[in-house]
């Protein structure tokens, strides 16, 4: 069990041993969540601050519940009722929570780089506070990438999930790659695991400069397509992505109907894949656009509900590891 990180800002530089440490820790917490008493005193006395400058349902709720399951004290930040409306800076807001005794700050912001800026300030102050990126602009969403990784590993071997299970598995990520911070985090984690990751989407949402990311990944692990049927051949897992319409500043799609026609996943596409193919979606889902309602609700193929359940265990693991590091 190896853990040396004070902050979790990106998955771009994670090593295999770190992923396995996290997966094993999350697996242990999954067992805790099956008990009648689901609470453990692992972070008792520590303060977790949820600083969400951007709307969120699943991520915020799962971090809050994970903190409660670990017996941490929780401070929730809401920008609409905070001193930001009076002109206070984000760094001053973070320092306010530091003065209140925060040990871990979970930060979500619409601008890329904000969690890193706060982490740098906390380090400059030698505060010992850990920063966990809960999604920053179009940069990354590490905890979502990690829960997707954990969900896939658990599907392959529920008794002993581990990174090596993904070696040479074909995983297809479909949709709005351009605006998806989830896709970026998944690219780093899945290619590090040895999976063959195939990105597919319309040219406007999968521009050629993704070749730069391809060159930074493990050699021969990332592939780029504009044709859905070509990408899906013999796929083991399919991950569909939400259209990030709130981040689209240009008319990148002719219509939602046309997008669904060429890139929406339905049962009819599964004949191209492996017989036991599974479907993931980080949510929220635009039903009938990225994926058909019948497929997302089909327990024979869909892992969406398992992703939501696993979000508690993986975020418990992240908070536990950061909390343990902060006490060293």
PDB file of C-alpha atoms in Angstrom:
ATOM      1  CA  UNK A   1       0.000   0.000   0.000  1.00  0.00           C
ATOM      2  CA  UNK A   2       1.876   3.054  -1.296  1.00  0.00           C
ATOM      3  CA  UNK A   3       0.609   6.621  -1.030  1.00  0.00           C
ATOM      4  CA  UNK A   4       2.722   9.778  -1.260  1.00  0.00           C
ATOM      5  CA  UNK A   5       0.320  12.416  -2.583  1.00  0.00           C
ATOM      6  CA  UNK A   6      -0.851  15.436  -0.637  1.00  0.00           C
ATOM      7  CA  UNK A   7      -3.034  16.675  -3.503  1.00  0.00           C
ATOM      8  CA  UNK A   8      -5.093  15.035  -6.257  1.00  0.00           C
ATOM      9  CA  UNK A   9      -5.209  17.471  -9.151  1.00  0.00           C
ATOM     10  CA  UNK A  10      -4.691  15.296 -12.240  1.00  0.00           C
ATOM     11  CA  UNK A  11      -4.171  11.676 -13.254  1.00  0.00           C
ATOM     12  CA  UNK A  12      -1.555  12.465 -15.895  1.00  0.00           C
ATOM     13  CA  UNK A  13       1.384  11.462 -13.689  1.00  0.00           C
ATOM     14  CA  UNK A  14      -0.068   8.579 -11.661  1.00  0.00           C
ATOM     15  CA  UNK A  15       1.823   5.310 -11.454  1.00  0.00           C
ATOM     16  CA  UNK A  16       0.406   1.783 -11.463  1.00  0.00           C
ATOM     17  CA  UNK A  17       1.127   1.202  -7.758  1.00  0.00           C
ATOM     18  CA  UNK A  18      -0.889   4.305  -6.835  1.00  0.00           C
ATOM     19  CA  UNK A  19      -3.908   3.119  -8.800  1.00  0.00           C
ATOM     20  CA  UNK A  20      -3.747  -0.281  -7.138  1.00  0.00           C
ATOM     21  CA  UNK A  21      -3.455   1.277  -3.683  1.00  0.00           C
ATOM     22  CA  UNK A  22      -6.570   3.319  -4.356  1.00  0.00           C
ATOM     23  CA  UNK A  23      -8.500   0.390  -5.881  1.00  0.00           C
ATOM     24  CA  UNK A  24      -7.690  -1.873  -2.916  1.00  0.00           C
ATOM     25  CA  UNK A  25      -8.696   0.843  -0.450  1.00  0.00           C
ATOM     26  CA  UNK A  26     -11.962   1.483  -2.296  1.00  0.00           C
ATOM     27  CA  UNK A  27     -12.678  -2.245  -2.384  1.00  0.00           C
ATOM     28  CA  UNK A  28     -12.362  -2.368   1.411  1.00  0.00           C
ATOM     29  CA  UNK A  29     -14.756   0.551   1.787  1.00  0.00           C
ATOM     30  CA  UNK A  30     -17.214  -1.149  -0.582  1.00  0.00           C
ATOM     31  CA  UNK A  31     -17.438  -3.947   1.965  1.00  0.00           C
ATOM     32  CA  UNK A  32     -17.994  -1.395   4.751  1.00  0.00           C
ATOM     33  CA  UNK A  33     -20.919   0.080   2.795  1.00  0.00           C
ATOM     34  CA  UNK A  34     -22.621  -3.327   2.761  1.00  0.00           C
ATOM     35  CA  UNK A  35     -22.729  -3.495   6.551  1.00  0.00           C
ATOM     36  CA  UNK A  36     -25.661  -2.490   8.700  1.00  0.00           C
ATOM     37  CA  UNK A  37     -23.476   0.185  10.294  1.00  0.00           C
ATOM     38  CA  UNK A  38     -21.851   1.979   7.371  1.00  0.00           C
ATOM     39  CA  UNK A  39     -19.857   4.527   9.351  1.00  0.00           C
ATOM     40  CA  UNK A  40     -16.203   4.213  10.385  1.00  0.00           C
ATOM     41  CA  UNK A  41     -14.109   6.617  12.535  1.00  0.00           C
ATOM     42  CA  UNK A  42     -11.239   6.842  10.017  1.00  0.00           C
ATOM     43  CA  UNK A  43     -11.321  10.662   9.660  1.00  0.00           C
ATOM     44  CA  UNK A  44     -12.870  11.542  13.005  1.00  0.00           C
ATOM     45  CA  UNK A  45     -11.676  14.997  14.058  1.00  0.00           C
ATOM     46  CA  UNK A  46     -10.696  16.070  10.536  1.00  0.00           C
ATOM     47  CA  UNK A  47     -12.554  18.767   8.574  1.00  0.00           C
ATOM     48  CA  UNK A  48     -13.505  18.323   4.902  1.00  0.00           C
ATOM     49  CA  UNK A  49     -14.586  21.471   3.050  1.00  0.00           C
ATOM     50  CA  UNK A  50     -16.634  21.043  -0.132  1.00  0.00           C
ATOM     51  CA  UNK A  51     -15.983  24.167  -2.224  1.00  0.00           C
ATOM     52  CA  UNK A  52     -18.196  23.835  -5.295  1.00  0.00           C
ATOM     53  CA  UNK A  53     -18.121  26.991  -7.403  1.00  0.00           C
ATOM     54  CA  UNK A  54     -20.029  25.137 -10.144  1.00  0.00           C
ATOM     55  CA  UNK A  55     -23.341  23.221  -9.988  1.00  0.00           C
ATOM     56  CA  UNK A  56     -23.140  19.516  -9.154  1.00  0.00           C
ATOM     57  CA  UNK A  57     -25.451  16.783  -7.937  1.00  0.00           C
ATOM     58  CA  UNK A  58     -23.635  13.442  -8.028  1.00  0.00           C
ATOM     59  CA  UNK A  59     -20.113  14.609  -7.254  1.00  0.00           C
ATOM     60  CA  UNK A  60     -21.033  16.939  -4.412  1.00  0.00           C
ATOM     61  CA  UNK A  61     -23.516  14.531  -2.819  1.00  0.00           C
ATOM     62  CA  UNK A  62     -21.121  11.590  -3.013  1.00  0.00           C
ATOM     63  CA  UNK A  63     -18.233  13.569  -1.498  1.00  0.00           C
ATOM     64  CA  UNK A  64     -20.490  14.748   1.323  1.00  0.00           C
ATOM     65  CA  UNK A  65     -21.772  11.232   2.021  1.00  0.00           C
ATOM     66  CA  UNK A  66     -18.238   9.791   1.777  1.00  0.00           C
ATOM     67  CA  UNK A  67     -17.044  12.335   4.350  1.00  0.00           C
ATOM     68  CA  UNK A  68     -19.900  11.435   6.685  1.00  0.00           C
ATOM     69  CA  UNK A  69     -19.221   7.707   6.323  1.00  0.00           C
ATOM     70  CA  UNK A  70     -15.632   8.420   7.452  1.00  0.00           C
ATOM     71  CA  UNK A  71     -16.879  10.491  10.446  1.00  0.00           C
ATOM     72  CA  UNK A  72     -15.265  13.727   9.229  1.00  0.00           C
ATOM     73  CA  UNK A  73     -16.707  17.150  10.022  1.00  0.00           C
ATOM     74  CA  UNK A  74     -18.043  18.857   6.889  1.00  0.00           C
ATOM     75  CA  UNK A  75     -18.151  22.473   5.763  1.00  0.00           C
ATOM     76  CA  UNK A  76     -20.178  23.102   2.593  1.00  0.00           C
ATOM     77  CA  UNK A  77     -19.519  26.182   0.483  1.00  0.00           C
ATOM     78  CA  UNK A  78     -22.150  27.753  -1.775  1.00  0.00           C
ATOM     79  CA  UNK A  79     -20.990  30.654  -4.000  1.00  0.00           C
ATOM     80  CA  UNK A  80     -24.446  32.231  -4.202  1.00  0.00           C
ATOM     81  CA  UNK A  81     -24.548  32.893  -0.459  1.00  0.00           C
ATOM     82  CA  UNK A  82     -20.830  33.471   0.114  1.00  0.00           C
ATOM     83  CA  UNK A  83     -18.647  36.563   0.393  1.00  0.00           C
ATOM     84  CA  UNK A  84     -17.590  36.068  -3.226  1.00  0.00           C
ATOM     85  CA  UNK A  85     -20.688  38.108  -4.049  1.00  0.00           C
ATOM     86  CA  UNK A  86     -19.131  40.928  -2.011  1.00  0.00           C
ATOM     87  CA  UNK A  87     -15.830  40.837  -3.858  1.00  0.00           C
ATOM     88  CA  UNK A  88     -13.813  38.304  -1.851  1.00  0.00           C
ATOM     89  CA  UNK A  89     -11.233  36.376  -3.890  1.00  0.00           C
ATOM     90  CA  UNK A  90     -11.202  32.599  -4.196  1.00  0.00           C
ATOM     91  CA  UNK A  91      -7.852  32.415  -2.400  1.00  0.00           C
ATOM     92  CA  UNK A  92      -9.186  34.488   0.493  1.00  0.00           C
ATOM     93  CA  UNK A  93     -12.186  32.163   0.680  1.00  0.00           C
ATOM     94  CA  UNK A  94      -9.839  29.163   0.857  1.00  0.00           C
ATOM     95  CA  UNK A  95      -7.770  30.883   3.566  1.00  0.00           C
ATOM     96  CA  UNK A  96     -10.947  31.499   5.548  1.00  0.00           C
ATOM     97  CA  UNK A  97     -11.660  27.761   5.619  1.00  0.00           C
ATOM     98  CA  UNK A  98      -8.008  27.118   6.445  1.00  0.00           C
ATOM     99  CA  UNK A  99      -8.363  29.371   9.490  1.00  0.00           C
ATOM    100  CA  UNK A 100     -11.436  27.348  10.501  1.00  0.00           C
ATOM    101  CA  UNK A 101      -9.328  24.188  10.573  1.00  0.00           C
ATOM    102  CA  UNK A 102      -9.956  22.580   7.191  1.00  0.00           C
ATOM    103  CA  UNK A 103      -7.753  19.555   6.502  1.00  0.00           C
ATOM    104  CA  UNK A 104      -9.049  18.625   3.025  1.00  0.00           C
ATOM    105  CA  UNK A 105     -10.608  20.957   0.454  1.00  0.00           C
ATOM    106  CA  UNK A 106     -12.656  19.408  -2.350  1.00  0.00           C
ATOM    107  CA  UNK A 107     -12.802  21.994  -5.125  1.00  0.00           C
ATOM    108  CA  UNK A 108     -14.909  22.230  -8.288  1.00  0.00           C
ATOM    109  CA  UNK A 109     -14.663  25.239 -10.583  1.00  0.00           C
ATOM    110  CA  UNK A 110     -15.622  26.154 -14.134  1.00  0.00           C
ATOM    111  CA  UNK A 111     -12.099  27.410 -14.848  1.00  0.00           C
ATOM    112  CA  UNK A 112      -9.215  25.016 -15.406  1.00  0.00           C
ATOM    113  CA  UNK A 113      -6.354  25.356 -12.951  1.00  0.00           C
ATOM    114  CA  UNK A 114      -8.195  26.802  -9.934  1.00  0.00           C
ATOM    115  CA  UNK A 115      -7.611  23.728  -7.694  1.00  0.00           C
ATOM    116  CA  UNK A 116      -3.889  23.841  -8.535  1.00  0.00           C
ATOM    117  CA  UNK A 117      -3.672  27.544  -7.692  1.00  0.00           C
ATOM    118  CA  UNK A 118      -5.250  26.888  -4.289  1.00  0.00           C
ATOM    119  CA  UNK A 119      -2.975  23.870  -3.745  1.00  0.00           C
ATOM    120  CA  UNK A 120       0.087  26.001  -4.506  1.00  0.00           C
ATOM    121  CA  UNK A 121      -1.070  28.614  -1.986  1.00  0.00           C
ATOM    122  CA  UNK A 122      -1.725  26.010   0.692  1.00  0.00           C
ATOM    123  CA  UNK A 123       1.776  24.619   0.116  1.00  0.00           C
ATOM    124  CA  UNK A 124       3.314  28.104   0.238  1.00  0.00           C
ATOM    125  CA  UNK A 125       1.665  28.626   3.602  1.00  0.00           C
ATOM    126  CA  UNK A 126       2.902  25.185   4.739  1.00  0.00           C
ATOM    127  CA  UNK A 127      -0.658  24.522   5.864  1.00  0.00           C
ATOM    128  CA  UNK A 128      -0.647  20.735   5.439  1.00  0.00           C
ATOM    129  CA  UNK A 129      -4.061  21.024   3.739  1.00  0.00           C
ATOM    130  CA  UNK A 130      -4.830  18.597   0.894  1.00  0.00           C
ATOM    131  CA  UNK A 131      -6.640  19.737  -2.258  1.00  0.00           C
ATOM    132  CA  UNK A 132      -8.822  17.351  -4.259  1.00  0.00           C
ATOM    133  CA  UNK A 133      -9.880  18.444  -7.730  1.00  0.00           C
ATOM    134  CA  UNK A 134     -13.584  17.667  -8.191  1.00  0.00           C
ATOM    135  CA  UNK A 135     -13.594  18.983 -11.752  1.00  0.00           C
ATOM    136  CA  UNK A 136     -11.967  22.103 -13.185  1.00  0.00           C
ATOM    137  CA  UNK A 137     -13.212  23.476 -16.473  1.00  0.00           C
ATOM    138  CA  UNK A 138     -12.171  21.352 -19.441  1.00  0.00           C
ATOM    139  CA  UNK A 139      -9.027  20.122 -17.667  1.00  0.00           C
ATOM    140  CA  UNK A 140      -9.735  17.018 -15.573  1.00  0.00           C
ATOM    141  CA  UNK A 141     -12.114  15.268 -13.184  1.00  0.00           C
ATOM    142  CA  UNK A 142      -9.802  12.813 -11.374  1.00  0.00           C
ATOM    143  CA  UNK A 143     -12.290  11.258  -8.950  1.00  0.00           C
ATOM    144  CA  UNK A 144     -14.730  10.480 -11.798  1.00  0.00           C
ATOM    145  CA  UNK A 145     -11.948   8.878 -13.811  1.00  0.00           C
ATOM    146  CA  UNK A 146     -10.957   6.833 -10.783  1.00  0.00           C
ATOM    147  CA  UNK A 147     -14.485   5.624 -10.045  1.00  0.00           C
ATOM    148  CA  UNK A 148     -14.892   4.630 -13.699  1.00  0.00           C
ATOM    149  CA  UNK A 149     -11.616   2.704 -13.443  1.00  0.00           C
ATOM    150  CA  UNK A 150     -12.749   1.040 -10.205  1.00  0.00           C
ATOM    151  CA  UNK A 151     -16.116   0.132 -11.735  1.00  0.00           C
ATOM    152  CA  UNK A 152     -14.477  -1.549 -14.737  1.00  0.00           C
ATOM    153  CA  UNK A 153     -11.940  -3.432 -12.596  1.00  0.00           C
ATOM    154  CA  UNK A 154     -14.706  -4.592 -10.242  1.00  0.00           C
ATOM    155  CA  UNK A 155     -16.787  -5.781 -13.177  1.00  0.00           C
ATOM    156  CA  UNK A 156     -13.870  -7.874 -14.411  1.00  0.00           C
ATOM    157  CA  UNK A 157     -13.144  -9.357 -10.958  1.00  0.00           C
ATOM    158  CA  UNK A 158     -15.374  -8.306  -8.070  1.00  0.00           C
ATOM    159  CA  UNK A 159     -13.393 -10.286  -5.504  1.00  0.00           C
ATOM    160  CA  UNK A 160     -10.000  -8.789  -6.385  1.00  0.00           C
ATOM    161  CA  UNK A 161     -10.201  -5.695  -8.617  1.00  0.00           C
ATOM    162  CA  UNK A 162      -6.793  -4.545  -9.863  1.00  0.00           C
ATOM    163  CA  UNK A 163      -5.233  -2.572 -12.678  1.00  0.00           C
ATOM    164  CA  UNK A 164      -3.744  -5.496 -14.615  1.00  0.00           C
ATOM    165  CA  UNK A 165      -7.233  -6.758 -15.486  1.00  0.00           C
ATOM    166  CA  UNK A 166      -7.530  -3.997 -18.099  1.00  0.00           C
ATOM    167  CA  UNK A 167      -4.477  -5.075 -20.066  1.00  0.00           C
ATOM    168  CA  UNK A 168      -5.412  -5.046 -23.785  1.00  0.00           C
ATOM    169  CA  UNK A 169      -9.124  -4.517 -23.077  1.00  0.00           C
ATOM    170  CA  UNK A 170     -10.777  -2.332 -25.711  1.00  0.00           C
ATOM    171  CA  UNK A 171     -12.573   0.656 -24.196  1.00  0.00           C
ATOM    172  CA  UNK A 172     -14.422   3.068 -26.479  1.00  0.00           C
ATOM    173  CA  UNK A 173     -15.179   6.626 -25.313  1.00  0.00           C
ATOM    174  CA  UNK A 174     -17.924   8.200 -27.419  1.00  0.00           C
ATOM    175  CA  UNK A 175     -19.134  11.756 -27.764  1.00  0.00           C
ATOM    176  CA  UNK A 176     -18.068  15.237 -26.760  1.00  0.00           C
ATOM    177  CA  UNK A 177     -14.381  14.503 -26.172  1.00  0.00           C
ATOM    178  CA  UNK A 178     -13.407  18.138 -26.771  1.00  0.00           C
ATOM    179  CA  UNK A 179     -15.177  19.572 -23.735  1.00  0.00           C
ATOM    180  CA  UNK A 180     -15.016  16.541 -21.433  1.00  0.00           C
ATOM    181  CA  UNK A 181     -12.743  16.702 -18.387  1.00  0.00           C
ATOM    182  CA  UNK A 182     -13.954  13.162 -17.607  1.00  0.00           C
ATOM    183  CA  UNK A 183     -12.549  11.902 -20.915  1.00  0.00           C
ATOM    184  CA  UNK A 184      -9.145  13.410 -20.157  1.00  0.00           C
ATOM    185  CA  UNK A 185      -8.913  11.747 -16.747  1.00  0.00           C
ATOM    186  CA  UNK A 186     -10.049   8.422 -18.203  1.00  0.00           C
ATOM    187  CA  UNK A 187      -7.490   8.625 -20.991  1.00  0.00           C
ATOM    188  CA  UNK A 188      -4.636   8.863 -18.469  1.00  0.00           C
ATOM    189  CA  UNK A 189      -5.875   6.112 -16.144  1.00  0.00           C
ATOM    190  CA  UNK A 190      -7.012   3.601 -18.760  1.00  0.00           C
ATOM    191  CA  UNK A 191      -3.918   3.870 -20.949  1.00  0.00           C
ATOM    192  CA  UNK A 192      -1.693   3.515 -17.874  1.00  0.00           C
ATOM    193  CA  UNK A 193      -3.599   0.281 -17.138  1.00  0.00           C
ATOM    194  CA  UNK A 194      -2.701  -1.040 -20.582  1.00  0.00           C
ATOM    195  CA  UNK A 195      -6.178  -0.744 -22.076  1.00  0.00           C
ATOM    196  CA  UNK A 196      -6.666   0.107 -25.734  1.00  0.00           C
ATOM    197  CA  UNK A 197      -8.654   3.355 -25.583  1.00  0.00           C
ATOM    198  CA  UNK A 198     -10.572   4.388 -28.698  1.00  0.00           C
ATOM    199  CA  UNK A 199     -11.971   7.923 -28.872  1.00  0.00           C
ATOM    200  CA  UNK A 200     -14.808   8.540 -31.301  1.00  0.00           C
ATOM    201  CA  UNK A 201     -16.935  11.586 -32.046  1.00  0.00           C
ATOM    202  CA  UNK A 202     -17.738  14.135 -34.749  1.00  0.00           C
ATOM    203  CA  UNK A 203     -14.693  16.047 -36.070  1.00  0.00           C
ATOM    204  CA  UNK A 204     -15.880  19.246 -34.377  1.00  0.00           C
ATOM    205  CA  UNK A 205     -15.837  17.511 -30.969  1.00  0.00           C
ATOM    206  CA  UNK A 206     -12.684  15.452 -31.564  1.00  0.00           C
ATOM    207  CA  UNK A 207     -10.203  17.821 -33.228  1.00  0.00           C
ATOM    208  CA  UNK A 208      -6.864  16.736 -34.641  1.00  0.00           C
ATOM    209  CA  UNK A 209      -4.901  18.315 -31.786  1.00  0.00           C
ATOM    210  CA  UNK A 210      -5.910  15.316 -29.672  1.00  0.00           C
ATOM    211  CA  UNK A 211      -2.983  13.710 -31.447  1.00  0.00           C
ATOM    212  CA  UNK A 212      -0.811  15.646 -28.967  1.00  0.00           C
ATOM    213  CA  UNK A 213      -2.455  13.785 -26.082  1.00  0.00           C
ATOM    214  CA  UNK A 214      -2.051  10.555 -28.014  1.00  0.00           C
ATOM    215  CA  UNK A 215       1.691  11.149 -28.195  1.00  0.00           C
ATOM    216  CA  UNK A 216       1.877  11.671 -24.415  1.00  0.00           C
ATOM    217  CA  UNK A 217       0.087   8.398 -23.581  1.00  0.00           C
ATOM    218  CA  UNK A 218       1.650   4.959 -23.433  1.00  0.00           C
ATOM    219  CA  UNK A 219       2.688   4.110 -26.982  1.00  0.00           C
ATOM    220  CA  UNK A 220       0.019   2.368 -29.001  1.00  0.00           C
ATOM    221  CA  UNK A 221      -2.720   2.712 -26.375  1.00  0.00           C
ATOM    222  CA  UNK A 222      -4.855   5.588 -27.755  1.00  0.00           C
ATOM    223  CA  UNK A 223      -6.747   5.594 -31.064  1.00  0.00           C
ATOM    224  CA  UNK A 224      -8.903   8.302 -32.655  1.00  0.00           C
ATOM    225  CA  UNK A 225     -11.954   7.723 -34.900  1.00  0.00           C
ATOM    226  CA  UNK A 226     -14.746   9.730 -36.453  1.00  0.00           C
ATOM    227  CA  UNK A 227     -16.733   6.640 -37.506  1.00  0.00           C
ATOM    228  CA  UNK A 228     -18.684   5.014 -34.669  1.00  0.00           C
ATOM    229  CA  UNK A 229     -19.091   1.546 -36.150  1.00  0.00           C
ATOM    230  CA  UNK A 230     -15.378   1.235 -36.880  1.00  0.00           C
ATOM    231  CA  UNK A 231     -14.536   2.245 -33.306  1.00  0.00           C
ATOM    232  CA  UNK A 232     -17.009  -0.184 -31.702  1.00  0.00           C
ATOM    233  CA  UNK A 233     -15.702  -3.389 -33.312  1.00  0.00           C
ATOM    234  CA  UNK A 234     -14.971  -5.952 -30.564  1.00  0.00           C
ATOM    235  CA  UNK A 235     -15.261  -3.354 -27.775  1.00  0.00           C
ATOM    236  CA  UNK A 236     -15.234  -4.669 -24.182  1.00  0.00           C
ATOM    237  CA  UNK A 237     -16.584  -1.442 -22.642  1.00  0.00           C
ATOM    238  CA  UNK A 238     -18.297   1.644 -24.067  1.00  0.00           C
ATOM    239  CA  UNK A 239     -18.318   4.951 -22.217  1.00  0.00           C
ATOM    240  CA  UNK A 240     -20.723   7.560 -23.565  1.00  0.00           C
ATOM    241  CA  UNK A 241     -20.258  11.228 -22.676  1.00  0.00           C
ATOM    242  CA  UNK A 242     -22.740  14.013 -22.147  1.00  0.00           C
ATOM    243  CA  UNK A 243     -22.820  16.788 -24.716  1.00  0.00           C
ATOM    244  CA  UNK A 244     -21.341  19.750 -22.826  1.00  0.00           C
ATOM    245  CA  UNK A 245     -23.733  22.272 -24.353  1.00  0.00           C
ATOM    246  CA  UNK A 246     -22.971  24.858 -21.666  1.00  0.00           C
ATOM    247  CA  UNK A 247     -19.319  24.925 -22.821  1.00  0.00           C
ATOM    248  CA  UNK A 248     -20.021  25.101 -26.548  1.00  0.00           C
ATOM    249  CA  UNK A 249     -19.422  28.636 -27.772  1.00  0.00           C
ATOM    250  CA  UNK A 250     -19.855  27.755 -31.471  1.00  0.00           C
ATOM    251  CA  UNK A 251     -22.402  25.797 -33.495  1.00  0.00           C
ATOM    252  CA  UNK A 252     -20.483  22.514 -33.378  1.00  0.00           C
ATOM    253  CA  UNK A 253     -23.406  20.224 -34.228  1.00  0.00           C
ATOM    254  CA  UNK A 254     -26.065  20.480 -36.977  1.00  0.00           C
ATOM    255  CA  UNK A 255     -28.735  19.160 -34.575  1.00  0.00           C
ATOM    256  CA  UNK A 256     -29.197  16.826 -31.624  1.00  0.00           C
ATOM    257  CA  UNK A 257     -31.218  14.485 -33.843  1.00  0.00           C
ATOM    258  CA  UNK A 258     -28.334  14.159 -36.279  1.00  0.00           C
ATOM    259  CA  UNK A 259     -25.857  13.637 -33.424  1.00  0.00           C
ATOM    260  CA  UNK A 260     -27.952  10.752 -32.076  1.00  0.00           C
ATOM    261  CA  UNK A 261     -28.243   9.283 -35.555  1.00  0.00           C
ATOM    262  CA  UNK A 262     -24.477   9.009 -36.001  1.00  0.00           C
ATOM    263  CA  UNK A 263     -23.122   8.795 -32.424  1.00  0.00           C
ATOM    264  CA  UNK A 264     -25.993   7.836 -30.112  1.00  0.00           C
ATOM    265  CA  UNK A 265     -25.523   4.350 -28.619  1.00  0.00           C
ATOM    266  CA  UNK A 266     -28.438   1.919 -28.815  1.00  0.00           C
ATOM    267  CA  UNK A 267     -28.926  -1.831 -28.508  1.00  0.00           C
ATOM    268  CA  UNK A 268     -28.414  -2.246 -32.261  1.00  0.00           C
ATOM    269  CA  UNK A 269     -24.758  -1.169 -31.917  1.00  0.00           C
ATOM    270  CA  UNK A 270     -23.914  -3.919 -29.476  1.00  0.00           C
ATOM    271  CA  UNK A 271     -23.691  -6.635 -32.126  1.00  0.00           C
ATOM    272  CA  UNK A 272     -20.399  -5.010 -33.171  1.00  0.00           C
ATOM    273  CA  UNK A 273     -18.925  -5.471 -29.704  1.00  0.00           C
ATOM    274  CA  UNK A 274     -17.832  -8.352 -27.521  1.00  0.00           C
ATOM    275  CA  UNK A 275     -20.813 -10.462 -26.311  1.00  0.00           C
ATOM    276  CA  UNK A 276     -20.357  -9.305 -22.697  1.00  0.00           C
ATOM    277  CA  UNK A 277     -19.847  -5.609 -23.507  1.00  0.00           C
ATOM    278  CA  UNK A 278     -20.797  -3.139 -20.752  1.00  0.00           C
ATOM    279  CA  UNK A 279     -21.919   0.494 -20.960  1.00  0.00           C
ATOM    280  CA  UNK A 280     -20.844   3.394 -18.730  1.00  0.00           C
ATOM    281  CA  UNK A 281     -21.912   7.041 -18.540  1.00  0.00           C
ATOM    282  CA  UNK A 282     -20.557   9.599 -16.022  1.00  0.00           C
ATOM    283  CA  UNK A 283     -23.895  11.442 -15.914  1.00  0.00           C
ATOM    284  CA  UNK A 284     -26.021  13.401 -16.063  1.00  0.00           C
ATOM    285  CA  UNK A 285     -27.517  11.626 -19.063  1.00  0.00           C
ATOM    286  CA  UNK A 286     -29.312  13.221 -21.985  1.00  0.00           C
ATOM    287  CA  UNK A 287     -31.574  10.273 -22.748  1.00  0.00           C
ATOM    288  CA  UNK A 288     -32.247   9.662 -26.393  1.00  0.00           C
ATOM    289  CA  UNK A 289     -29.259  11.760 -27.458  1.00  0.00           C
ATOM    290  CA  UNK A 290     -26.021  10.159 -26.221  1.00  0.00           C
ATOM    291  CA  UNK A 291     -27.656   6.844 -25.419  1.00  0.00           C
ATOM    292  CA  UNK A 292     -31.110   5.307 -25.663  1.00  0.00           C
ATOM    293  CA  UNK A 293     -33.225   5.065 -22.504  1.00  0.00           C
ATOM    294  CA  UNK A 294     -33.776   1.358 -23.029  1.00  0.00           C
ATOM    295  CA  UNK A 295     -30.033   0.680 -23.072  1.00  0.00           C
ATOM    296  CA  UNK A 296     -29.086   2.819 -20.096  1.00  0.00           C
ATOM    297  CA  UNK A 297     -31.774   1.054 -18.033  1.00  0.00           C
ATOM    298  CA  UNK A 298     -30.846  -2.440 -19.235  1.00  0.00           C
ATOM    299  CA  UNK A 299     -29.152  -4.272 -16.313  1.00  0.00           C
ATOM    300  CA  UNK A 300     -27.603  -6.776 -18.720  1.00  0.00           C
ATOM    301  CA  UNK A 301     -25.383  -4.077 -20.222  1.00  0.00           C
ATOM    302  CA  UNK A 302     -25.515  -0.852 -18.191  1.00  0.00           C
ATOM    303  CA  UNK A 303     -23.082  -0.137 -15.327  1.00  0.00           C
ATOM    304  CA  UNK A 304     -24.465   3.354 -14.669  1.00  0.00           C
ATOM    305  CA  UNK A 305     -26.066   2.536 -11.312  1.00  0.00           C
ATOM    306  CA  UNK A 306     -22.898   0.708 -10.239  1.00  0.00           C
ATOM    307  CA  UNK A 307     -20.893   3.816 -11.109  1.00  0.00           C
ATOM    308  CA  UNK A 308     -23.071   5.874  -8.769  1.00  0.00           C
ATOM    309  CA  UNK A 309     -22.760   3.303  -5.979  1.00  0.00           C
ATOM    310  CA  UNK A 310     -18.998   3.036  -6.483  1.00  0.00           C
ATOM    311  CA  UNK A 311     -18.643   6.816  -6.308  1.00  0.00           C
ATOM    312  CA  UNK A 312     -19.087   6.634  -2.521  1.00  0.00           C
ATOM    313  CA  UNK A 313     -16.414   3.957  -2.023  1.00  0.00           C
ATOM    314  CA  UNK A 314     -13.852   5.585  -4.320  1.00  0.00           C
ATOM    315  CA  UNK A 315     -14.325   9.017  -2.742  1.00  0.00           C
ATOM    316  CA  UNK A 316     -14.102   7.496   0.725  1.00  0.00           C
ATOM    317  CA  UNK A 317     -10.798   5.968  -0.372  1.00  0.00           C
ATOM    318  CA  UNK A 318      -9.511   9.285  -1.729  1.00  0.00           C
ATOM    319  CA  UNK A 319     -10.451  11.209   1.402  1.00  0.00           C
ATOM    320  CA  UNK A 320      -9.034   8.476   3.638  1.00  0.00           C
ATOM    321  CA  UNK A 321      -5.676   8.415   1.827  1.00  0.00           C
ATOM    322  CA  UNK A 322      -5.395  12.208   1.828  1.00  0.00           C
ATOM    323  CA  UNK A 323      -6.461  12.373   5.465  1.00  0.00           C
ATOM    324  CA  UNK A 324      -3.919   9.737   6.436  1.00  0.00           C
ATOM    325  CA  UNK A 325      -1.190  11.638   4.553  1.00  0.00           C
ATOM    326  CA  UNK A 326      -2.101  14.939   6.258  1.00  0.00           C
ATOM    327  CA  UNK A 327      -1.627  13.341   9.675  1.00  0.00           C
ATOM    328  CA  UNK A 328       1.903  12.124   8.894  1.00  0.00           C
TER     329      UNK A 328
END
